[in-house]
Coordinates of C-alpha atoms in Angstrom, one line a residue:
M15 CA -0.2 0.1 -0.2
R16 CA 1.1 3.6 -0.8
D17 CA -0.5 6.2 1.3
A18 CA -0.4 9.7 1.0
L19 CA -1.5 10.5 4.5
V20 CA 0.0 13.8 6.0
S21 CA -0.3 14.6 9.5
G22 CA -2.8 16.7 10.9
L23 CA -5.7 18.4 8.2
M24 CA -5.4 19.6 4.7
A25 CA -6.9 22.6 3.9
V26 CA -10.3 22.5 1.1
D27 CA -8.3 24.3 -1.4
E28 CA -5.2 21.7 -2.2
A29 CA -7.6 18.5 -1.4
L30 CA -9.2 20.0 -4.2
R31 CA -5.7 20.5 -6.6
Q32 CA -5.5 17.5 -5.6
L33 CA -8.1 15.5 -6.3
L34 CA -8.5 18.2 -10.0
A35 CA -5.0 16.9 -10.5
L36 CA -5.9 13.5 -10.4
A37 CA -9.2 13.5 -12.4
R38 CA -7.3 15.0 -15.6
S39 CA -5.2 12.1 -15.5
E40 CA -8.0 10.2 -15.7
P41 CA -9.6 10.9 -18.3
F42 CA -13.4 9.5 -18.7
T43 CA -12.2 9.2 -22.8
A44 CA -15.3 6.4 -24.4
V45 CA -17.0 8.4 -26.8
E46 CA -20.9 8.0 -28.6
Q47 CA -23.4 9.4 -31.1
V48 CA -26.5 11.3 -29.6
A49 CA -29.7 12.8 -30.9
L50 CA -29.9 16.6 -30.7
R51 CA -32.8 16.7 -28.8
G52 CA -31.1 14.2 -26.0
A53 CA -28.7 15.3 -25.4
D54 CA -28.9 18.2 -22.7
G55 CA -26.4 17.5 -20.6
R56 CA -24.4 15.9 -21.8
V57 CA -21.1 16.8 -22.3
L58 CA -19.5 17.6 -26.1
A59 CA -16.6 14.9 -26.9
E60 CA -15.2 17.2 -29.8
D61 CA -14.8 20.0 -30.9
L62 CA -17.5 21.9 -32.9
C63 CA -17.1 24.3 -36.2
A64 CA -19.5 25.9 -37.8
A65 CA -20.9 23.9 -41.1
I66 CA -23.1 27.0 -42.2
D67 CA -23.2 31.1 -42.3
L68 CA -25.2 32.5 -39.0
P69 CA -28.1 34.5 -40.7
P70 CA -27.5 32.6 -44.2
W71 CA -27.8 35.3 -46.1
A72 CA -28.6 39.6 -45.3
N73 CA -32.1 39.9 -43.7
S74 CA -34.6 42.0 -42.6
A75 CA -34.1 43.1 -39.1
M76 CA -37.8 44.7 -38.5
D77 CA -40.9 45.3 -40.5
G78 CA -39.9 48.0 -43.4
Y79 CA -38.6 48.9 -46.6
A80 CA -35.8 48.2 -48.3
L81 CA -34.3 50.7 -50.2
R82 CA -31.0 52.2 -51.1
L83 CA -30.1 54.7 -49.7
D84 CA -29.3 56.5 -53.2
D85 CA -32.5 56.3 -54.6
L86 CA -33.7 58.2 -51.5
V87 CA -33.2 61.6 -53.8
A88 CA -35.8 60.8 -56.4
Q89 CA -38.6 59.2 -53.8
P90 CA -41.6 58.5 -53.3
L91 CA -40.3 55.2 -54.1
R92 CA -42.7 52.5 -55.5
V93 CA -42.7 49.4 -54.2
S94 CA -41.0 46.6 -55.7
Q95 CA -42.2 43.6 -54.4
T96 CA -43.0 41.9 -51.2
V97 CA -40.6 39.5 -49.5
F98 CA -41.8 37.2 -46.2
A99 CA -39.4 35.5 -44.6
G100 CA -38.8 32.1 -46.0
Q101 CA -39.3 34.0 -49.9
A102 CA -36.0 33.9 -52.4
P103 CA -36.2 38.3 -53.3
E104 CA -36.3 39.3 -57.2
P105 CA -32.9 41.8 -57.0
L106 CA -33.9 45.5 -56.1
Q107 CA -35.2 47.5 -59.0
V108 CA -33.6 51.2 -59.2
G109 CA -35.1 54.0 -57.5
T110 CA -37.4 51.0 -56.3
C111 CA -38.7 49.9 -52.8
A112 CA -38.8 46.1 -51.9
R113 CA -41.9 45.7 -48.9
V114 CA -39.6 43.4 -46.4
F115 CA -41.1 41.8 -42.8
T116 CA -38.1 40.8 -39.9
G117 CA -36.3 37.5 -40.5
A118 CA -36.9 37.8 -44.7
P119 CA -33.8 38.3 -47.3
V120 CA -33.1 41.9 -48.0
P121 CA -32.9 42.1 -51.5
A122 CA -30.2 42.4 -53.8
G123 CA -29.3 45.9 -54.7
A124 CA -30.3 46.9 -51.2
D125 CA -28.7 48.6 -48.2
C126 CA -30.1 49.5 -46.0
V127 CA -34.4 48.9 -44.5
Q128 CA -36.6 52.2 -43.6
L129 CA -38.8 50.9 -40.2
Q130 CA -42.7 51.0 -41.5
E131 CA -43.5 53.6 -38.9
N132 CA -41.4 56.0 -39.9
C133 CA -42.8 55.6 -43.7
E134 CA -45.3 57.7 -45.0
V135 CA -47.1 55.4 -47.9
D136 CA -49.2 57.7 -50.1
A137 CA -52.5 57.2 -51.8
Q138 CA -50.9 55.3 -55.5
G139 CA -49.5 53.1 -52.5
R140 CA -45.6 55.3 -53.0
V141 CA -43.4 55.0 -49.9
R142 CA -41.4 58.0 -48.5
S143 CA -38.6 57.8 -46.0
L144 CA -38.8 60.0 -42.6
D145 CA -36.5 59.5 -41.2
A146 CA -32.8 59.6 -41.5
L147 CA -30.9 56.9 -42.5
R148 CA -27.0 55.1 -43.2
R149 CA -26.5 52.2 -45.4
G150 CA -26.5 49.3 -43.2
D151 CA -29.3 50.3 -41.3
N152 CA -31.7 47.6 -39.7
I153 CA -29.6 45.1 -41.8
R154 CA -28.0 41.8 -40.2
P155 CA -25.2 41.0 -42.8
Q156 CA -24.9 37.4 -44.3
G157 CA -22.4 35.4 -40.8
N158 CA -23.5 38.6 -38.8
E159 CA -23.3 36.1 -36.0
I160 CA -21.3 33.2 -37.0
R161 CA -19.2 32.6 -39.5
A162 CA -19.0 29.1 -42.0
R163 CA -16.3 26.9 -39.9
A164 CA -15.5 29.2 -37.4
P165 CA -14.7 27.2 -33.9
L166 CA -18.4 26.9 -32.2
L167 CA -18.3 24.9 -29.8
A168 CA -15.4 23.0 -27.2
A169 CA -15.0 19.5 -26.4
G170 CA -15.6 19.4 -22.5
T171 CA -18.4 21.9 -22.9
V172 CA -21.8 20.8 -20.9
L173 CA -24.6 20.9 -23.6
S174 CA -27.3 23.1 -22.4
P175 CA -30.4 23.9 -24.0
I176 CA -29.3 27.2 -25.6
A177 CA -25.9 25.6 -26.7
L178 CA -28.3 22.3 -28.2
G179 CA -30.4 25.7 -30.1
V180 CA -26.3 27.6 -31.6
L181 CA -25.7 24.0 -32.3
A182 CA -29.7 23.5 -34.1
S183 CA -29.6 26.8 -36.0
Q184 CA -26.2 25.2 -37.7
G185 CA -27.9 21.9 -39.0
F186 CA -26.0 19.4 -35.8
A187 CA -28.4 16.2 -35.5
Q188 CA -26.3 14.4 -33.6
L189 CA -23.4 14.9 -31.8
P190 CA -20.0 13.6 -30.3
V191 CA -21.1 13.5 -26.3
L192 CA -18.3 11.6 -24.3
R193 CA -20.1 7.9 -22.6
R194 CA -21.8 8.6 -19.4
P195 CA -19.7 7.4 -16.7
R196 CA -21.0 4.4 -15.2
V197 CA -20.5 5.4 -10.9
A198 CA -21.1 2.2 -8.4
L199 CA -22.9 4.2 -5.6
L200 CA -23.0 2.7 -1.7
S201 CA -23.6 3.6 1.9
S202 CA -22.1 1.6 4.8
G203 CA -23.4 1.0 7.8
D204 CA -25.6 -1.6 10.0
E205 CA -27.7 1.0 11.0
L206 CA -29.3 1.8 7.6
A207 CA -32.5 0.6 5.6
G208 CA -33.3 1.2 2.2
E209 CA -36.2 2.6 1.4
G210 CA -39.7 0.9 2.2
A211 CA -37.4 -1.4 4.0
A212 CA -38.9 -2.5 7.6
L213 CA -36.9 -0.6 10.0
G214 CA -34.4 -3.2 12.6
P215 CA -33.8 -2.3 16.3
G216 CA -31.5 1.0 16.3
Q217 CA -31.8 1.2 12.3
I218 CA -33.0 5.0 10.8
Y219 CA -33.2 5.1 6.2
D220 CA -30.2 5.7 3.9
S221 CA -31.0 9.3 2.6
N222 CA -27.7 9.3 0.9
R223 CA -27.8 7.5 -1.9
V224 CA -30.9 8.6 -2.7
V225 CA -29.7 11.9 -2.5
L226 CA -26.4 11.5 -3.8
A227 CA -27.7 9.0 -7.6
A228 CA -30.0 12.0 -8.4
L229 CA -27.2 14.6 -7.6
L230 CA -25.6 11.8 -10.9
E231 CA -27.8 11.5 -12.6
R232 CA -27.9 15.4 -12.8
L233 CA -24.6 15.2 -14.0
G234 CA -25.3 12.6 -16.5
C235 CA -23.6 9.8 -14.9
E236 CA -24.8 5.6 -15.4
V237 CA -25.7 5.0 -11.2
I238 CA -24.8 1.3 -10.2
D239 CA -26.7 1.1 -6.5
L240 CA -25.0 -1.1 -4.5
G241 CA -27.4 -0.7 -2.1
C242 CA -26.5 -0.4 1.6
V243 CA -23.3 -2.5 3.0
P244 CA -23.1 -3.8 6.6
D245 CA -20.1 -3.1 8.7
D246 CA -19.0 -6.6 7.4
P247 CA -15.0 -6.7 5.8
L248 CA -16.6 -9.4 4.0
R249 CA -19.9 -8.4 3.1
L250 CA -18.5 -5.3 2.0
R251 CA -16.0 -7.2 -0.5
A252 CA -18.5 -8.5 -1.8
A253 CA -20.8 -5.5 -2.7
L254 CA -17.9 -4.0 -4.1
T255 CA -17.8 -7.3 -6.4
G256 CA -21.4 -6.0 -8.4
A257 CA -19.3 -2.9 -8.8
E258 CA -17.7 -4.0 -12.3
G259 CA -17.4 -2.3 -15.0
A260 CA -17.0 1.1 -13.0
E261 CA -15.1 3.7 -13.5
L262 CA -15.4 5.4 -10.1
I263 CA -16.8 4.0 -6.2
I264 CA -18.4 7.1 -3.9
S265 CA -19.1 5.5 -1.4
S266 CA -20.7 7.2 2.7
A267 CA -19.6 6.5 5.8
G268 CA -17.5 4.0 6.4
V269 CA -14.4 6.2 5.7
S270 CA -12.8 6.3 8.6
V271 CA -10.2 4.3 11.5
G272 CA -12.7 2.9 13.6
D273 CA -13.9 -0.7 14.3
A274 CA -16.6 -0.3 11.8
D275 CA -14.6 1.6 9.5
C276 CA -14.5 -1.4 6.8
I277 CA -14.2 1.3 3.1
G278 CA -11.2 2.9 5.1
A279 CA -9.5 -0.4 6.2
L280 CA -9.7 -1.8 2.9
L281 CA -7.9 1.0 1.1
R282 CA -5.5 0.6 3.3
E283 CA -5.5 -2.9 3.5
D284 CA -5.6 -3.6 -0.2
G285 CA -5.5 0.0 -2.3
E286 CA -4.1 3.3 -2.2
V287 CA -5.2 6.3 0.2
K288 CA -4.6 9.6 -1.4
L289 CA -6.1 12.2 0.4
W290 CA -7.2 11.8 4.5
K291 CA -9.1 13.9 6.9
L292 CA -9.6 17.4 5.1
A293 CA -9.5 20.9 7.1
I294 CA -13.1 20.7 6.2
K295 CA -16.6 21.4 8.7
P296 CA -18.5 19.1 8.0
G297 CA -16.7 16.9 6.2
K298 CA -13.5 16.6 7.5
P299 CA -13.5 12.4 7.3
F300 CA -13.3 12.6 3.8
T301 CA -11.2 10.0 1.6
F302 CA -9.8 9.3 -1.9
G303 CA -8.2 6.6 -3.1
H304 CA -8.4 3.5 -5.1
V305 CA -9.9 -0.4 -4.6
G306 CA -7.3 -1.6 -7.0
A307 CA -7.6 0.2 -10.2
V308 CA -10.8 2.0 -9.4
P309 CA -10.6 5.3 -8.1
L310 CA -13.1 5.4 -4.3
L311 CA -14.7 9.0 -3.7
G312 CA -14.9 8.5 0.1
L313 CA -17.9 10.4 1.4
P314 CA -18.6 10.7 4.8
G315 CA -21.6 9.9 6.3
N316 CA -23.6 12.8 8.0
P317 CA -25.9 13.7 5.1
G318 CA -24.6 17.8 5.0
S319 CA -21.5 16.0 5.3
A320 CA -22.4 13.7 2.4
L321 CA -24.0 16.9 0.6
V322 CA -20.9 19.7 1.1
T323 CA -18.6 17.5 -0.4
F324 CA -20.1 15.6 -3.5
L325 CA -20.8 19.0 -3.7
L326 CA -17.3 20.9 -3.2
L327 CA -14.6 18.2 -4.3
A328 CA -16.7 15.2 -5.6
R329 CA -18.2 17.6 -8.1
P330 CA -15.1 19.2 -9.6
Y331 CA -13.6 15.8 -9.3
L332 CA -16.2 14.2 -12.0
L333 CA -16.4 17.5 -14.2
A334 CA -12.4 17.3 -14.7
R335 CA -12.8 13.7 -15.6
M336 CA -15.3 14.3 -17.7
G337 CA -13.0 16.8 -19.7
V338 CA -15.2 20.4 -18.8
E339 CA -13.0 23.5 -17.8
R340 CA -14.5 25.2 -15.5
V341 CA -15.4 23.2 -12.3
E342 CA -15.7 24.4 -9.5
P343 CA -18.8 25.8 -8.1
L344 CA -19.2 29.8 -8.6
R345 CA -18.9 32.5 -5.8
V346 CA -20.7 35.7 -5.4
P347 CA -19.9 37.9 -3.1
V348 CA -23.2 38.2 -0.4
V349 CA -23.2 40.3 2.6
A350 CA -23.7 38.9 6.0
G351 CA -27.1 39.2 7.7
F352 CA -25.5 37.5 11.5
N353 CA -22.2 37.8 13.5
W354 CA -19.9 34.6 13.2
P355 CA -17.6 35.9 16.6
K356 CA -15.6 32.4 16.8
A357 CA -13.4 31.8 14.8
G358 CA -13.0 27.8 13.7
K359 CA -9.9 25.5 13.1
R360 CA -11.4 25.0 9.5
Q361 CA -13.0 26.2 6.7
E362 CA -17.0 26.3 7.2
Y363 CA -19.7 26.5 5.1
L364 CA -23.2 27.1 6.6
R365 CA -26.4 26.2 5.5
V366 CA -28.3 30.3 4.7
R367 CA -31.1 31.7 2.8
L368 CA -30.5 35.0 1.5
D369 CA -33.2 37.9 2.2
G370 CA -33.4 41.0 1.0
G371 CA -30.3 40.8 0.0
R372 CA -28.2 39.6 2.8
A373 CA -27.2 36.0 4.1
R374 CA -29.6 34.4 6.5
L375 CA -28.5 32.0 9.2
L376 CA -30.7 28.9 9.2
E377 CA -30.8 27.4 12.7
N378 CA -29.8 23.6 12.5
Q379 CA -26.4 23.2 10.8
S380 CA -25.9 19.9 12.6
S381 CA -24.0 17.9 9.9
S382 CA -26.5 15.0 10.2
T383 CA -29.4 16.8 9.0
L384 CA -31.0 17.6 5.2
L385 CA -33.1 19.9 6.3
S386 CA -31.2 23.1 6.4
A387 CA -30.6 23.4 3.1
V388 CA -33.9 22.0 1.8
L389 CA -34.8 25.4 3.0
G390 CA -31.7 27.5 2.1
D391 CA -30.1 29.0 -0.6
G392 CA -26.5 28.1 -0.6
L393 CA -23.4 27.7 1.1
L394 CA -21.4 31.2 3.1
E395 CA -17.9 30.1 2.7
V396 CA -16.1 31.0 6.6
P397 CA -12.6 30.9 6.1
A398 CA -10.5 28.8 8.8
G399 CA -9.3 30.9 11.8
E400 CA -11.6 34.0 10.5
T401 CA -14.8 35.7 12.5
F402 CA -17.6 38.6 10.0
E403 CA -20.0 40.6 11.5
A404 CA -23.3 41.4 9.5
G405 CA -22.3 43.5 6.8
D406 CA -19.4 41.5 6.1
V407 CA -18.8 40.4 2.6
L408 CA -18.5 36.6 3.0
D409 CA -19.1 33.9 -1.1
F410 CA -21.5 32.6 -0.9
I411 CA -22.5 29.2 -3.3
G412 CA -26.2 28.5 -4.0
F413 CA -26.9 25.9 -4.4
A414 CA -29.0 25.9 -7.6
G415 CA -25.3 26.4 -9.3
V416 CA -24.2 23.6 -8.4
G417 CA -27.6 20.9 -9.6
V418 CA -29.1 20.9 -5.9

């Protein structure tokens, strides 16, 4: 075994740096083709370039009249044609204008469009412009948005509905995306029962697998649910046989060094521990190692701790293995609406709600509870060794920005 344990606790930033380096060294590489409509949330596997100019031809930005600026000296102008979106116009006759509608191709020879509300139409149907114009006014030039063969989206882009709209505008019907990573998920502990099971003496229902499976699926992972595994080394080894084909194992609980912490013992006996025990609250027992050749992220068992460490550490690790460039949660400055007079030894993540532009502390900050996360809007980051007062500005990580 090759442990990389350190005396004391590792800083969160250093742990994340090491995790991301490990992730980049073991990228997911399998690629598949999926239909455009089924690619929301998937990770693009290849750089894509534009297939066509967008717009493909100059078109009118407004309802109005397309004309030559030089012809205004001879106005009023006869309307020589009417062009709707989806039609192919004739070249503009000299000394005339064309009635055009928003999105309609501009006839060749026209160099500006006057808005219909800035025009006067006489009894003979001739048009007079009432406002000054310049060449190019109210015309969207060909390729104004995108030029054919220009870089469009880079590999590693998480495809959003808007990104899919851009690709649809280029005629893409199939997209190369990363195959869904296969992640084995288990919860460790004699006290745990799965949803729907009858509770035995001293048992509680397991919530971690439900939360983590949903978060993993939102990241586009294929989840292999290994269930609740008792604190028994033989049962744990038997459960892990069901992880065949998994590219990552995520566990909750059992990663410390107690007599019942079977996952930690397995890593130390048969595997490799690279990270263990972080200066984070909640979530100190977070562990990263390998079982054989398969990476394992060991999250703490308390639901609040498992949630925080997944969002701040496991999620960026997974995204980095998918080739995503921006993997860390977005932090925005917010004003604290409460005092924090006692400095902690670990970097702390407080569950808060936003009220009137200020962060308000949720009453129950126990690592064992999830309800405060449901009632809250995100996490307020408090650096180790620091205090603050109401009115001070701190970094805030919104749950909505990390898929919760």
